[in-house]
Every structure is written in structure tokens, then in C-alpha cells.
Short mmCIF file of C-alpha atoms in Angstrom, two decimals:
data_model
loop_
_atom_site.label_atom_id
_atom_site.label_comp_id
_atom_site.label_asym_id
_atom_site.label_seq_id
_atom_site.Cartn_x
_atom_site.Cartn_y
_atom_site.Cartn_z
CA THR O 26 0.04 0.10 -0.12
CA LEU O 27 1.12 3.63 -0.23
CA SER O 28 0.95 4.13 3.37
CA TYR O 29 3.41 1.21 3.70
CA TYR O 30 6.03 2.53 1.25
CA GLN O 31 5.51 5.92 2.99
CA ARG O 32 6.59 4.82 6.38
CA LEU O 33 9.42 2.58 4.44
CA MET O 34 10.78 5.53 2.81
CA ASP O 35 10.15 8.05 5.58
CA ARG O 36 12.66 6.65 7.98
CA PHE O 37 15.76 7.15 5.43
CA GLU O 38 14.77 10.72 4.71
CA LYS O 39 14.40 11.66 8.02
CA ASN O 40 17.42 9.84 9.19
CA SER O 41 19.54 12.31 7.22
CA ASP O 42 17.49 15.43 7.72
CA GLN O 43 18.41 16.54 11.57
CA TYR O 44 16.12 19.30 13.70
CA LEU O 45 18.37 22.07 14.30
CA LEU O 46 19.00 23.03 18.15
CA PRO O 47 16.73 25.32 19.86
CA ASP O 48 18.22 28.77 20.93
CA CYS O 49 20.70 28.80 18.49
CA TYR O 50 21.73 31.35 15.88
CA LEU O 51 21.93 30.01 12.44
CA VAL O 52 24.81 31.05 10.46
CA LEU O 53 24.71 29.93 6.84
CA ARG O 54 27.40 30.45 4.30
CA ILE O 55 26.94 30.10 0.54
CA ASP O 56 29.43 29.62 -2.10
CA GLY O 57 28.72 30.25 -5.68
CA LYS O 58 29.86 27.72 -8.46
CA ARG O 59 29.64 28.94 -12.22
CA ILE O 60 27.30 27.08 -14.58
CA GLY O 61 27.12 27.61 -18.14
CA SER O 62 29.26 29.07 -20.87
CA LEU O 63 28.10 32.55 -20.82
CA TRP O 64 30.49 32.98 -17.72
CA ASP O 65 33.41 32.45 -20.40
CA ASN O 66 32.56 36.54 -20.87
CA ILE O 67 33.22 37.44 -17.30
CA ASN O 68 36.50 38.74 -16.69
CA GLU O 69 38.06 39.01 -12.90
CA TYR O 70 35.88 36.50 -11.39
CA PRO O 71 34.60 37.02 -8.98
CA TYR O 72 36.17 40.56 -8.28
CA ASN O 73 33.79 42.05 -11.01
CA GLU O 74 31.59 44.86 -10.42
CA LYS O 75 28.46 43.70 -12.02
CA ILE O 76 28.89 40.25 -10.25
CA GLU O 77 29.47 41.97 -7.02
CA ASN O 78 26.43 44.24 -7.29
CA SER O 79 24.26 40.99 -8.29
CA LEU O 80 25.62 39.02 -5.32
CA LEU O 81 24.32 42.23 -3.12
CA ASP O 82 21.08 41.89 -4.89
CA THR O 83 20.89 38.34 -3.81
CA ALA O 84 21.70 39.06 -0.40
CA ARG O 85 18.90 41.58 -0.19
CA ALA O 86 16.32 39.21 -1.74
CA VAL O 87 17.04 36.60 0.64
CA MET O 88 16.61 38.89 3.63
CA ILE O 89 13.28 39.74 2.69
CA ALA O 90 11.95 36.54 1.84
CA GLY O 91 10.44 35.42 4.87
CA SER O 92 13.33 33.97 6.71
CA LYS O 93 14.29 36.00 9.79
CA VAL O 94 17.92 36.86 8.63
CA LEU O 95 19.42 39.33 10.90
CA PHE O 96 22.29 40.53 8.46
CA SER O 97 24.26 39.31 5.56
CA PHE O 98 27.98 39.59 4.72
CA HIS O 99 29.45 39.14 1.18
CA HIS O 100 32.83 39.15 -0.12
CA GLY O 101 33.93 36.99 -3.32
CA ASP O 102 31.39 34.73 -4.52
CA GLU O 103 30.34 33.96 -0.93
CA ILE O 104 27.38 35.20 1.19
CA THR O 105 27.09 34.51 5.06
CA PHE O 106 23.65 34.91 6.50
CA VAL O 107 22.97 35.20 10.14
CA LEU O 108 19.27 33.88 11.20
CA ASP O 109 17.71 35.10 14.51
CA LYS O 110 17.35 32.26 17.31
CA SER O 111 13.54 32.55 16.69
CA GLU O 112 13.59 31.56 13.23
CA THR O 113 10.67 29.06 12.44
CA LEU O 114 10.98 27.66 9.14
CA SER O 115 8.67 24.51 9.33
CA PRO O 116 9.97 21.99 9.78
CA ARG O 117 12.95 23.73 11.39
CA THR O 118 15.58 21.05 9.90
CA VAL O 119 18.83 21.41 8.18
CA VAL O 120 17.47 20.85 4.88
CA LYS O 121 14.70 23.14 4.85
CA VAL O 122 16.83 26.07 5.72
CA VAL O 123 19.36 25.29 3.33
CA SER O 124 17.43 24.67 0.48
CA THR O 125 15.29 27.50 1.12
CA ILE O 126 18.03 29.93 1.16
CA CYS O 127 20.02 28.34 -1.44
CA SER O 128 16.88 28.10 -4.15
CA THR O 129 15.99 31.89 -3.26
CA ALA O 130 19.48 32.95 -3.92
CA GLY O 131 20.08 31.12 -7.02
CA SER O 132 16.73 32.42 -8.45
CA ALA O 133 17.72 36.02 -7.11
CA PHE O 134 20.87 36.07 -8.75
CA GLN O 135 19.66 34.66 -12.11
CA LYS O 136 17.25 37.44 -12.08
CA SER O 137 19.91 40.05 -11.28
CA ALA O 138 22.88 38.86 -13.25
CA GLY O 139 21.33 36.72 -16.10
CA LEU O 140 23.80 34.11 -15.00
CA THR O 141 23.84 30.98 -13.21
CA LEU O 142 25.37 30.16 -10.03
CA GLN O 143 25.01 27.26 -8.09
CA PHE O 144 25.11 27.64 -4.41
CA HIS O 145 26.52 25.20 -1.93
CA ALA O 146 25.95 25.92 1.55
CA LYS O 147 27.50 25.31 5.27
CA LEU O 148 25.29 25.50 8.27
CA LEU O 149 26.80 26.47 11.59
CA GLN O 150 24.79 26.54 15.11
CA LEU O 151 26.18 29.17 17.42
CA THR O 152 24.76 29.68 20.75
CA THR O 153 26.39 32.85 21.72
CA GLN O 154 27.19 36.29 20.37
CA LEU O 155 30.76 35.79 20.99
CA GLN O 156 30.92 32.98 18.77
CA ILE O 157 29.36 34.90 16.08
CA LEU O 158 32.18 37.70 16.56
CA ASP O 159 34.74 34.82 16.31
CA TYR O 160 33.36 33.52 13.17
CA PHE O 161 33.38 37.08 11.43
CA PHE O 162 36.79 37.83 12.90
CA TRP O 163 37.65 34.77 10.83
CA GLN O 164 35.90 35.74 7.76
CA ARG O 165 37.40 38.93 7.92
CA LYS O 166 40.78 37.17 7.62
CA VAL O 167 39.48 34.98 4.84
CA VAL O 168 38.39 38.03 2.56
CA GLN O 169 41.89 39.56 2.74
CA ARG O 170 43.54 36.12 2.15
CA ASN O 171 41.16 35.27 -0.98
CA PHE O 172 41.60 38.75 -2.37
CA LEU O 173 45.37 39.37 -2.16
CA THR O 174 45.82 35.67 -3.36
CA HIS O 175 43.82 36.61 -6.54
CA LYS O 176 45.53 40.00 -7.17
CA LEU O 177 49.07 38.21 -6.49
CA ALA O 178 48.17 35.42 -8.87
CA VAL O 179 47.23 38.04 -11.73
CA GLU O 180 50.22 40.11 -11.20
CA LEU O 181 52.58 37.12 -10.77
CA SER O 182 51.52 35.32 -13.78
CA LYS O 183 51.87 38.91 -15.87
CA ASN O 184 55.62 38.50 -14.86
CA GLY O 185 55.98 35.17 -16.52
CA SER O 186 55.82 32.95 -13.08
CA LYS O 187 54.62 29.17 -14.02
CA ASP O 188 51.12 28.17 -12.78
CA ASN O 189 52.45 25.39 -10.39
CA GLU O 190 55.15 27.34 -9.23
CA LEU O 191 52.77 30.56 -8.46
CA LEU O 192 49.86 28.18 -6.99
CA THR O 193 52.41 26.72 -4.78
CA LYS O 194 54.06 29.84 -3.68
CA LEU O 195 50.94 31.50 -2.71
CA THR O 196 49.46 28.84 -0.74
CA ARG O 197 52.23 28.54 1.67
CA LEU O 198 52.48 32.17 2.57
CA THR O 199 51.49 33.22 6.00
CA GLU O 200 49.27 36.22 6.51
CA GLU O 201 52.13 38.62 7.14
CA GLU O 202 54.36 37.04 4.09
CA ARG O 203 51.11 37.57 1.60
CA ILE O 204 50.91 41.20 2.73
CA ARG O 205 54.42 42.09 2.55
CA LEU O 206 54.47 40.52 -1.01
CA ALA O 207 51.45 42.50 -2.34
CA ARG O 208 53.28 45.91 -0.99
CA LYS O 209 56.52 44.38 -3.04
CA GLU O 210 54.45 43.95 -6.06
CA GLY O 211 53.08 47.69 -5.95
CA PHE O 212 49.60 47.07 -4.23
CA PRO O 213 49.60 47.42 -0.62
CA LEU O 214 46.57 47.08 1.40
CA GLU O 215 45.45 50.90 1.86
CA SER O 216 45.55 50.97 -2.01
CA PHE O 217 42.18 48.99 -2.15
CA GLU O 218 38.82 49.74 -1.30
CA PRO O 219 37.76 48.40 1.89
CA LYS O 220 35.17 46.04 0.77
CA TYR O 221 38.00 43.98 -0.85
CA ILE O 222 39.97 43.67 2.20
CA THR O 223 37.10 43.44 4.81
CA GLY O 224 34.05 42.38 3.01
CA THR O 225 30.54 44.12 2.66
CA MET O 226 27.72 43.99 5.45
CA ILE O 227 24.15 44.51 5.23
CA TRP O 228 21.65 44.86 8.16
CA TRP O 229 18.48 46.23 9.08
CA ASN O 230 18.18 49.77 10.65
CA LYS O 231 15.00 50.94 12.37
CA ASP O 232 14.56 54.73 13.00
CA SER O 233 14.45 54.98 16.78
CA ASN O 234 12.56 58.29 16.70
CA ASP O 235 9.73 56.96 14.98
CA PRO O 236 8.11 53.59 16.56
CA LYS O 237 5.85 53.51 13.30
CA SER O 238 8.86 53.41 11.08
CA LYS O 239 9.89 49.81 9.42
CA PRO O 240 13.25 48.72 9.32
CA GLN O 241 15.45 49.74 6.24
CA MET O 242 18.44 47.76 5.02
CA VAL O 243 21.85 49.24 5.44
CA LEU O 244 24.99 48.46 3.13
CA GLN O 245 28.67 49.05 4.58
CA LYS O 246 31.29 48.07 1.88
CA GLY O 247 34.06 47.40 4.16
CA LEU O 248 33.95 46.56 7.86
CA PRO O 249 35.44 48.54 10.68
CA THR O 250 38.88 47.44 11.31
#
């Protein structure tokens, strides 16, 4: 019977779809993967103004799509969403949260850029605000590493470095060595827009002087150092 097969298969579906812990901040980071030949015409990915603006459009779209997103954070082709502890996507499961946000993001990016990104996700369940701060201190360092590695790869390849030698050299550099090499090649950190070094944040802001006002989105390209 239908009910027999339903019970039989439900066990396997539910076994791989865990429920989220209560009273946790949900931190979901999505990472884009290019799909299709139209990307062949896009230079300097992901540090391309069109792609950047479309990813910011994507972040905004997810924030108003029904989930309780407190704020989002963008750099390169990654976006992080921090959901409120009271998020009640039903059922409150990993698959529900991940699939809802990834599908919304994919659709929003397609609409904005006319290109296809397939989003992969990683979900963290954090219990304290201190853990969230640690997450973003880490991400801010990731932003700088990824951008400088990209710029160094472009610059060194212009100077005739072989790909294998280039990749090995860059991946083995410490944080301080990467900064020194960038300065030596003629582009110190202070020469770049803050968004490339610390990322871009979008959050909700409400006018405290007007209790009837609706929260508005605020975008800051570059986090405080």
C-alpha cells in the first residue's frame, strides 16, 4: 500500500535530515559555483563589479524572502546569512533552511545577473554572540587572504611565473608574508577599497525616533577594522 511505502521511505529521509538545536543563531554561508558558457565573457571573477552588485542584490532578496535574517555578509562569491534564534522555518531542519535559502539565492542571482550560480552551503549553529564575533573575525581574514591571493596570482602570472610554481608559492604564504609580497608588487592594503579587504555587510536599521517606521536595509562596504 501507499502508506506502507511511505513509512518505509520516511525512515531514510528523516534519518539524514536533522532538526536544528533550539536557541541557536543559525549562520549559513553559501558559496557560488559558475554554471554555463555565458561565464566565459566575465573577466576577473569574482572581483567583477557586475557580479558583486548581483550578489548584493541576492543577499537583499534572501533577507526579505521570509526567513528571519538579521544581517548578511558578502565577499568574493560567498554570502553569509545570520538568522535569528527565533527562526521558525517549518519544519526547523537543516534541509529546510539550506534548501530555502539556496534556492532563493540562485533565483535572485539569475534575475539580477542573467547568469547561473549554483550555491553550496555550510550551516553553523552558534549559541552565543561571542561565537558570532569569532566567526566574523575569521571571515574578515578569509576576505583578505582570498583577495590578495587573487591579485598576486594575476600580477605574478603577468611576470611570467609558471602556474604550478605560482600556486605553490601563494598557498604556502603566511598572512604576514602575503601582505608583504603584495606591498612589494606595488599594491599595499591601503590602496584597495575596504570592501575587498574586510567584505560588505547588510543589516536592518530602524529609526528609533519613529516607532511606526519600518526597518530599512543598510549596506556598508568594508567592516570597521
